[in-house]
PDB file of C-alpha atoms in Angstrom:
ATOM      1  CA  UNK A1122       0.029   0.134  -0.151  1.00 83.00           C
ATOM      2  CA  UNK A1123       2.913   2.324   0.940  1.00 86.00           C
ATOM      3  CA  UNK A1124       4.349   1.559  -2.550  1.00 85.00           C
ATOM      4  CA  UNK A1125       1.060   2.267  -4.251  1.00 84.00           C
ATOM      5  CA  UNK A1126       0.597   5.493  -2.522  1.00 89.00           C
ATOM      6  CA  UNK A1127       4.011   6.652  -3.482  1.00 89.00           C
ATOM      7  CA  UNK A1128       3.821   5.722  -7.100  1.00 86.00           C
ATOM      8  CA  UNK A1129       0.351   7.137  -7.370  1.00 87.00           C
ATOM      9  CA  UNK A1130       1.455  10.507  -5.992  1.00 89.00           C
ATOM     10  CA  UNK A1131       4.508  10.349  -8.522  1.00 86.00           C
ATOM     11  CA  UNK A1132       2.322   9.705 -11.474  1.00 84.00           C
ATOM     12  CA  UNK A1133      -0.625  11.683 -10.362  1.00 87.00           C
ATOM     13  CA  UNK A1134      -2.612   8.699 -11.546  1.00 86.00           C
ATOM     14  CA  UNK A1135      -3.985   5.529  -9.806  1.00 89.00           C
ATOM     15  CA  UNK A1136      -2.340   2.087 -10.167  1.00 91.00           C
ATOM     16  CA  UNK A1137      -4.457  -0.924 -10.681  1.00 93.00           C
ATOM     17  CA  UNK A1138      -4.538  -4.329  -9.254  1.00 93.00           C
ATOM     18  CA  UNK A1139      -3.891  -7.220 -11.519  1.00 95.00           C
ATOM     19  CA  UNK A1140      -5.723  -9.892  -9.772  1.00 95.00           C
ATOM     20  CA  UNK A1141      -5.198 -13.583 -10.616  1.00 94.00           C
ATOM     21  CA  UNK A1142      -6.636 -16.863  -9.296  1.00 93.00           C
ATOM     22  CA  UNK A1143      -4.355 -19.656  -8.325  1.00 90.00           C
ATOM     23  CA  UNK A1144      -6.004 -23.081  -8.525  1.00 90.00           C
ATOM     24  CA  UNK A1145      -4.174 -26.259  -7.494  1.00 89.00           C
ATOM     25  CA  UNK A1146      -5.517 -29.706  -7.405  1.00 85.00           C
ATOM     26  CA  UNK A1147      -3.580 -32.814  -5.803  1.00 82.00           C
ATOM     27  CA  UNK A1148      -3.808 -36.345  -6.949  1.00 79.00           C
ATOM     28  CA  UNK A1149      -5.813 -37.284  -3.848  1.00 76.00           C
ATOM     29  CA  UNK A1150      -8.513 -34.879  -4.881  1.00 78.00           C
ATOM     30  CA  UNK A1151      -7.811 -32.055  -2.555  1.00 82.00           C
ATOM     31  CA  UNK A1152      -7.868 -28.522  -4.245  1.00 85.00           C
ATOM     32  CA  UNK A1153      -6.502 -25.059  -3.252  1.00 86.00           C
ATOM     33  CA  UNK A1154      -7.780 -21.741  -4.657  1.00 89.00           C
ATOM     34  CA  UNK A1155      -6.225 -18.326  -4.062  1.00 88.00           C
ATOM     35  CA  UNK A1156      -7.031 -15.112  -5.386  1.00 92.00           C
ATOM     36  CA  UNK A1157      -4.534 -12.137  -4.864  1.00 93.00           C
ATOM     37  CA  UNK A1158      -3.086  -9.159  -6.702  1.00 94.00           C
ATOM     38  CA  UNK A1159      -0.079 -10.229  -8.065  1.00 95.00           C
ATOM     39  CA  UNK A1160       1.053  -6.966  -9.757  1.00 95.00           C
ATOM     40  CA  UNK A1161       0.187  -3.184  -9.570  1.00 94.00           C
ATOM     41  CA  UNK A1162       0.149  -1.877 -13.235  1.00 94.00           C
ATOM     42  CA  UNK A1163      -0.165   1.446 -15.144  1.00 92.00           C
ATOM     43  CA  UNK A1164      -3.573   1.232 -16.693  1.00 91.00           C
ATOM     44  CA  UNK A1165      -3.031   4.497 -18.909  1.00 89.00           C
ATOM     45  CA  UNK A1166      -0.422   2.648 -20.807  1.00 88.00           C
ATOM     46  CA  UNK A1167      -2.171   0.311 -23.514  1.00 88.00           C
ATOM     47  CA  UNK A1168      -0.806  -1.728 -26.154  1.00 87.00           C
ATOM     48  CA  UNK A1169      -1.639   1.163 -28.476  1.00 88.00           C
ATOM     49  CA  UNK A1170       0.468   3.677 -26.392  1.00 87.00           C
ATOM     50  CA  UNK A1171       3.357   1.216 -26.761  1.00 86.00           C
ATOM     51  CA  UNK A1172       3.116   0.838 -30.469  1.00 85.00           C
ATOM     52  CA  UNK A1173       2.612   4.625 -30.987  1.00 84.00           C
ATOM     53  CA  UNK A1174       5.073   7.191 -31.611  1.00 84.00           C
ATOM     54  CA  UNK A1175       4.540   9.471 -28.424  1.00 89.00           C
ATOM     55  CA  UNK A1176       6.786   9.365 -25.371  1.00 91.00           C
ATOM     56  CA  UNK A1177       5.320   7.700 -22.353  1.00 91.00           C
ATOM     57  CA  UNK A1178       6.286   6.285 -18.902  1.00 92.00           C
ATOM     58  CA  UNK A1179       4.900   3.441 -16.958  1.00 93.00           C
ATOM     59  CA  UNK A1180       5.595   1.081 -13.796  1.00 93.00           C
ATOM     60  CA  UNK A1181       4.843  -2.498 -13.074  1.00 94.00           C
ATOM     61  CA  UNK A1182       4.979  -3.512  -9.505  1.00 95.00           C
ATOM     62  CA  UNK A1183       5.415  -7.426  -8.664  1.00 96.00           C
ATOM     63  CA  UNK A1184       3.641  -8.341  -5.224  1.00 96.00           C
ATOM     64  CA  UNK A1185       4.128 -11.393  -3.001  1.00 96.00           C
ATOM     65  CA  UNK A1186       1.362 -13.546  -1.910  1.00 95.00           C
ATOM     66  CA  UNK A1187      -0.449 -13.449   1.345  1.00 92.00           C
ATOM     67  CA  UNK A1188       2.553 -15.167   3.299  1.00 93.00           C
ATOM     68  CA  UNK A1189       4.456 -12.019   3.023  1.00 93.00           C
ATOM     69  CA  UNK A1190       1.194  -9.564   3.257  1.00 92.00           C
ATOM     70  CA  UNK A1191       1.582  -8.699  -0.306  1.00 92.00           C
ATOM     71  CA  UNK A1192       4.868  -6.827  -0.104  1.00 94.00           C
ATOM     72  CA  UNK A1193       6.740  -5.561  -3.130  1.00 95.00           C
ATOM     73  CA  UNK A1194       9.184  -8.079  -4.704  1.00 97.00           C
ATOM     74  CA  UNK A1195      10.031  -6.082  -7.688  1.00 96.00           C
ATOM     75  CA  UNK A1196       9.681  -2.803  -9.517  1.00 95.00           C
ATOM     76  CA  UNK A1197       9.979  -2.392 -13.311  1.00 95.00           C
ATOM     77  CA  UNK A1198       9.816   1.267 -14.674  1.00 94.00           C
ATOM     78  CA  UNK A1199       9.881   2.090 -18.488  1.00 96.00           C
ATOM     79  CA  UNK A1200      10.653   5.525 -20.076  1.00 95.00           C
ATOM     80  CA  UNK A1201      10.291   5.891 -23.663  1.00 95.00           C
ATOM     81  CA  UNK A1202      11.662   9.220 -25.008  1.00 93.00           C
ATOM     82  CA  UNK A1203      11.391  10.685 -28.503  1.00 90.00           C
ATOM     83  CA  UNK A1204      12.784  13.685 -30.329  1.00 86.00           C
ATOM     84  CA  UNK A1205      16.592  14.857 -31.010  1.00 84.00           C
ATOM     85  CA  UNK A1206      17.498  15.411 -27.226  1.00 86.00           C
ATOM     86  CA  UNK A1207      17.092  11.737 -26.121  1.00 90.00           C
ATOM     87  CA  UNK A1208      19.682  10.575 -23.556  1.00 91.00           C
ATOM     88  CA  UNK A1209      22.411   8.392 -24.584  1.00 92.00           C
ATOM     89  CA  UNK A1210      23.324   5.109 -22.648  1.00 93.00           C
ATOM     90  CA  UNK A1211      26.559   6.560 -21.528  1.00 93.00           C
ATOM     91  CA  UNK A1212      24.613   9.624 -19.777  1.00 94.00           C
ATOM     92  CA  UNK A1213      22.165   7.433 -18.205  1.00 95.00           C
ATOM     93  CA  UNK A1214      24.647   5.058 -16.957  1.00 96.00           C
ATOM     94  CA  UNK A1215      26.951   7.831 -15.643  1.00 96.00           C
ATOM     95  CA  UNK A1216      23.865   9.208 -13.393  1.00 95.00           C
ATOM     96  CA  UNK A1217      23.377   5.698 -11.954  1.00 96.00           C
ATOM     97  CA  UNK A1218      27.008   5.092 -11.279  1.00 96.00           C
ATOM     98  CA  UNK A1219      27.352   8.566  -9.648  1.00 96.00           C
ATOM     99  CA  UNK A1220      24.577   7.529  -7.357  1.00 96.00           C
ATOM    100  CA  UNK A1221      25.353   3.895  -6.614  1.00 95.00           C
ATOM    101  CA  UNK A1222      29.019   3.356  -7.423  1.00 95.00           C
ATOM    102  CA  UNK A1223      30.677   0.760  -9.716  1.00 94.00           C
ATOM    103  CA  UNK A1224      28.382  -1.734 -11.175  1.00 93.00           C
ATOM    104  CA  UNK A1225      28.694  -5.592 -11.273  1.00 92.00           C
ATOM    105  CA  UNK A1226      28.530  -5.345 -15.098  1.00 90.00           C
ATOM    106  CA  UNK A1227      28.438  -2.596 -17.813  1.00 90.00           C
ATOM    107  CA  UNK A1228      28.057  -3.316 -21.389  1.00 88.00           C
ATOM    108  CA  UNK A1229      27.601  -1.092 -24.408  1.00 88.00           C
ATOM    109  CA  UNK A1230      26.229  -1.903 -27.599  1.00 87.00           C
ATOM    110  CA  UNK A1231      24.949  -0.232 -30.792  1.00 85.00           C
ATOM    111  CA  UNK A1232      21.226  -1.173 -30.180  1.00 88.00           C
ATOM    112  CA  UNK A1233      20.991  -2.154 -26.189  1.00 91.00           C
ATOM    113  CA  UNK A1234      23.188  -1.443 -23.746  1.00 92.00           C
ATOM    114  CA  UNK A1235      23.111  -2.627 -20.202  1.00 93.00           C
ATOM    115  CA  UNK A1236      24.172  -2.162 -16.432  1.00 94.00           C
ATOM    116  CA  UNK A1237      23.742  -4.398 -13.607  1.00 94.00           C
ATOM    117  CA  UNK A1238      24.032  -4.347  -9.913  1.00 95.00           C
ATOM    118  CA  UNK A1239      23.901  -7.711  -8.504  1.00 94.00           C
ATOM    119  CA  UNK A1240      24.000  -8.838  -4.839  1.00 95.00           C
ATOM    120  CA  UNK A1241      24.452 -12.521  -3.833  1.00 94.00           C
ATOM    121  CA  UNK A1242      25.235 -14.139  -0.460  1.00 89.00           C
ATOM    122  CA  UNK A1243      24.714 -10.857   1.237  1.00 87.00           C
ATOM    123  CA  UNK A1244      27.326  -8.819  -0.788  1.00 92.00           C
ATOM    124  CA  UNK A1245      27.668  -6.843  -4.066  1.00 92.00           C
ATOM    125  CA  UNK A1246      29.172  -8.890  -6.858  1.00 91.00           C
ATOM    126  CA  UNK A1247      31.979  -6.737  -7.962  1.00 87.00           C
ATOM    127  CA  UNK A1248      32.492  -8.629 -11.421  1.00 83.00           C
ATOM    128  CA  UNK A1249      30.010 -10.562 -13.542  1.00 81.00           C
ATOM    129  CA  UNK A1250      32.674 -12.025 -15.810  1.00 67.00           C
ATOM    130  CA  UNK A1251      31.621 -12.129 -19.591  1.00 49.00           C
ATOM    131  CA  UNK A1252      32.121 -15.604 -21.332  1.00 40.00           C
ATOM    132  CA  UNK A1253      33.403 -13.695 -24.388  1.00 44.00           C
ATOM    133  CA  UNK A1254      35.553 -10.605 -24.679  1.00 46.00           C
ATOM    134  CA  UNK A1255      32.972  -9.197 -27.189  1.00 50.00           C
ATOM    135  CA  UNK A1256      29.558  -9.907 -25.610  1.00 46.00           C
ATOM    136  CA  UNK A1257      27.567  -8.064 -28.300  1.00 47.00           C
ATOM    137  CA  UNK A1258      28.581 -10.967 -30.720  1.00 42.00           C
ATOM    138  CA  UNK A1259      27.114 -13.662 -28.563  1.00 41.00           C
ATOM    139  CA  UNK A1260      23.628 -11.861 -28.123  1.00 45.00           C
ATOM    140  CA  UNK A1261      21.354  -9.502 -26.256  1.00 47.00           C
ATOM    141  CA  UNK A1262      20.747  -9.929 -22.747  1.00 57.00           C
ATOM    142  CA  UNK A1263      23.077 -10.568 -19.690  1.00 59.00           C
ATOM    143  CA  UNK A1264      22.235 -14.272 -19.423  1.00 58.00           C
ATOM    144  CA  UNK A1265      23.407 -14.815 -22.879  1.00 64.00           C
ATOM    145  CA  UNK A1266      27.025 -13.780 -22.350  1.00 65.00           C
ATOM    146  CA  UNK A1267      27.644 -14.404 -18.467  1.00 75.00           C
ATOM    147  CA  UNK A1268      29.919 -17.267 -17.726  1.00 71.00           C
ATOM    148  CA  UNK A1269      28.441 -20.282 -16.206  1.00 74.00           C
ATOM    149  CA  UNK A1270      28.468 -20.140 -12.499  1.00 77.00           C
ATOM    150  CA  UNK A1271      28.348 -16.382 -12.399  1.00 82.00           C
ATOM    151  CA  UNK A1272      26.261 -15.263  -9.175  1.00 84.00           C
ATOM    152  CA  UNK A1273      22.679 -14.413 -10.308  1.00 90.00           C
ATOM    153  CA  UNK A1274      23.073 -15.734 -13.828  1.00 88.00           C
ATOM    154  CA  UNK A1275      20.050 -17.738 -13.902  1.00 90.00           C
ATOM    155  CA  UNK A1276      18.062 -15.159 -11.891  1.00 93.00           C
ATOM    156  CA  UNK A1277      18.764 -12.233 -13.990  1.00 92.00           C
ATOM    157  CA  UNK A1278      15.793 -11.311 -16.128  1.00 91.00           C
ATOM    158  CA  UNK A1279      13.293 -13.737 -14.310  1.00 93.00           C
ATOM    159  CA  UNK A1280      10.170 -12.648 -12.871  1.00 96.00           C
ATOM    160  CA  UNK A1281       9.544 -12.637  -9.216  1.00 97.00           C
ATOM    161  CA  UNK A1282       5.892 -13.364  -9.460  1.00 96.00           C
ATOM    162  CA  UNK A1283       4.936 -16.720  -7.690  1.00 95.00           C
ATOM    163  CA  UNK A1284       4.162 -19.777  -9.893  1.00 93.00           C
ATOM    164  CA  UNK A1285       3.370 -22.989  -8.268  1.00 91.00           C
ATOM    165  CA  UNK A1286       5.262 -25.998  -9.229  1.00 88.00           C
ATOM    166  CA  UNK A1287       5.423 -29.408  -7.417  1.00 81.00           C
ATOM    167  CA  UNK A1288       7.846 -30.923  -7.354  1.00 84.00           C
ATOM    168  CA  UNK A1289      10.270 -27.863  -8.366  1.00 86.00           C
ATOM    169  CA  UNK A1290      12.965 -28.800 -10.615  1.00 85.00           C
ATOM    170  CA  UNK A1291      16.343 -26.826  -9.883  1.00 85.00           C
ATOM    171  CA  UNK A1292      16.512 -23.501  -8.072  1.00 90.00           C
ATOM    172  CA  UNK A1293      17.141 -20.746 -10.670  1.00 92.00           C
ATOM    173  CA  UNK A1294      17.411 -17.918  -7.777  1.00 93.00           C
ATOM    174  CA  UNK A1295      20.411 -19.746  -6.181  1.00 90.00           C
ATOM    175  CA  UNK A1296      22.292 -17.414  -3.677  1.00 91.00           C
ATOM    176  CA  UNK A1297      20.882 -14.348  -5.578  1.00 94.00           C
ATOM    177  CA  UNK A1298      19.749 -11.829  -3.227  1.00 96.00           C
ATOM    178  CA  UNK A1299      19.006  -8.551  -5.496  1.00 96.00           C
ATOM    179  CA  UNK A1300      19.314  -7.367  -8.915  1.00 96.00           C
ATOM    180  CA  UNK A1301      19.250  -3.758 -10.136  1.00 97.00           C
ATOM    181  CA  UNK A1302      19.225  -3.817 -14.047  1.00 96.00           C
ATOM    182  CA  UNK A1303      19.227  -0.936 -16.385  1.00 96.00           C
ATOM    183  CA  UNK A1304      18.885  -1.223 -20.086  1.00 95.00           C
ATOM    184  CA  UNK A1305      18.871   1.531 -22.805  1.00 96.00           C
ATOM    185  CA  UNK A1306      17.518   0.457 -26.206  1.00 94.00           C
ATOM    186  CA  UNK A1307      18.060   2.932 -29.193  1.00 91.00           C
ATOM    187  CA  UNK A1308      16.105   2.884 -32.249  1.00 88.00           C
ATOM    188  CA  UNK A1309      15.440   5.319 -35.323  1.00 86.00           C
ATOM    189  CA  UNK A1310      12.462   6.525 -33.559  1.00 86.00           C
ATOM    190  CA  UNK A1311      12.995   6.432 -29.898  1.00 91.00           C
ATOM    191  CA  UNK A1312      15.058   5.476 -26.965  1.00 94.00           C
ATOM    192  CA  UNK A1313      13.572   3.087 -24.311  1.00 95.00           C
ATOM    193  CA  UNK A1314      14.988   2.960 -20.799  1.00 96.00           C
ATOM    194  CA  UNK A1315      14.235   0.248 -18.480  1.00 96.00           C
ATOM    195  CA  UNK A1316      14.951   0.161 -14.736  1.00 96.00           C
ATOM    196  CA  UNK A1317      14.314  -3.206 -13.049  1.00 96.00           C
ATOM    197  CA  UNK A1318      14.928  -3.541  -9.223  1.00 96.00           C
ATOM    198  CA  UNK A1319      13.979  -7.273  -7.987  1.00 97.00           C
ATOM    199  CA  UNK A1320      14.585  -8.630  -4.409  1.00 97.00           C
ATOM    200  CA  UNK A1321      15.191 -12.283  -4.864  1.00 97.00           C
ATOM    201  CA  UNK A1322      15.708 -12.903  -1.282  1.00 97.00           C
ATOM    202  CA  UNK A1323      12.234 -11.759  -0.684  1.00 97.00           C
ATOM    203  CA  UNK A1324      11.217 -13.815  -3.733  1.00 97.00           C
ATOM    204  CA  UNK A1325      12.943 -16.871  -2.428  1.00 96.00           C
ATOM    205  CA  UNK A1326      11.144 -16.585   0.933  1.00 96.00           C
ATOM    206  CA  UNK A1327       7.603 -16.030  -0.617  1.00 96.00           C
ATOM    207  CA  UNK A1328       8.245 -18.963  -2.949  1.00 96.00           C
ATOM    208  CA  UNK A1329       9.442 -21.342  -0.168  1.00 94.00           C
ATOM    209  CA  UNK A1330       6.772 -20.449   2.312  1.00 94.00           C
ATOM    210  CA  UNK A1331       3.698 -20.226  -0.292  1.00 94.00           C
ATOM    211  CA  UNK A1332       4.891 -23.728  -1.533  1.00 93.00           C
ATOM    212  CA  UNK A1333       4.953 -25.143   2.082  1.00 92.00           C
ATOM    213  CA  UNK A1334       1.475 -23.931   2.914  1.00 91.00           C
ATOM    214  CA  UNK A1335      -0.175 -24.765  -0.314  1.00 91.00           C
ATOM    215  CA  UNK A1336       1.281 -28.436  -0.020  1.00 89.00           C
ATOM    216  CA  UNK A1337       0.218 -28.448   3.747  1.00 88.00           C
ATOM    217  CA  UNK A1338      -3.200 -27.487   2.850  1.00 86.00           C
ATOM    218  CA  UNK A1339      -3.575 -30.280  -0.010  1.00 87.00           C
ATOM    219  CA  UNK A1340      -2.310 -32.807   2.330  1.00 83.00           C
ATOM    220  CA  UNK A1341      -4.126 -32.120   5.428  1.00 72.00           C
ATOM    221  CA  UNK A1342      -6.371 -29.646   7.336  1.00 57.00           C
ATOM    222  CA  UNK A1343      -4.086 -27.388   9.328  1.00 51.00           C
ATOM    223  CA  UNK A1344      -5.202 -25.011  12.086  1.00 56.00           C
ATOM    224  CA  UNK A1345      -6.364 -21.597  10.552  1.00 53.00           C
ATOM    225  CA  UNK A1346      -4.075 -19.570  12.742  1.00 53.00           C
ATOM    226  CA  UNK A1347      -0.977 -21.402  11.148  1.00 60.00           C
ATOM    227  CA  UNK A1348      -1.787 -20.449   7.394  1.00 62.00           C
ATOM    228  CA  UNK A1349      -2.003 -16.955   6.017  1.00 68.00           C
ATOM    229  CA  UNK A1350      -2.968 -17.646   2.406  1.00 67.00           C
TER     230      UNK A1350
END
């Protein structure tokens, strides 16, 4: 609620809840249903706005389930600029670096440039090594050119929104705690700047506890006071 109030004041427009229904059925016939707001979205940005030629700004906020009382797991902000005075990737990255210090990774490319601050194991990852000295030749997106075993490699770019899986195969979050990612995309018509801040430590806690409570509810009836969903 605090995040929604702050963002509503900033944009001078109301954000809307994106409510979803989570339905799970076990092999023994038990079922579980949960409706909750998984995101706050900018209703004024439609597909027509995104495909248009006018500048715009939007924000999407990913929320936890009831086990964390709907706390914010991640925020994505998009700014689309047009005209001749569009900012360059270098100018955007300099502002970020002046504010937050040396990033874990900084990569420049003609079309898409990227800066990442990654925290894993409770500390900032000072260097996300690239597998190739010329990452732009490998592909777009940090996960394409980070070396195997790099902290947060499998988490970068992944949504924190809860999805039920049983059993879960692998742990894509790993030891990743937080990723602040900035990308700047340049085209003839516009420049798109994306800011993504995701708390994977909270995402991990939300996933594990939501899994536990759903599986427990499917297996047996637990006292109401022990389950928040």
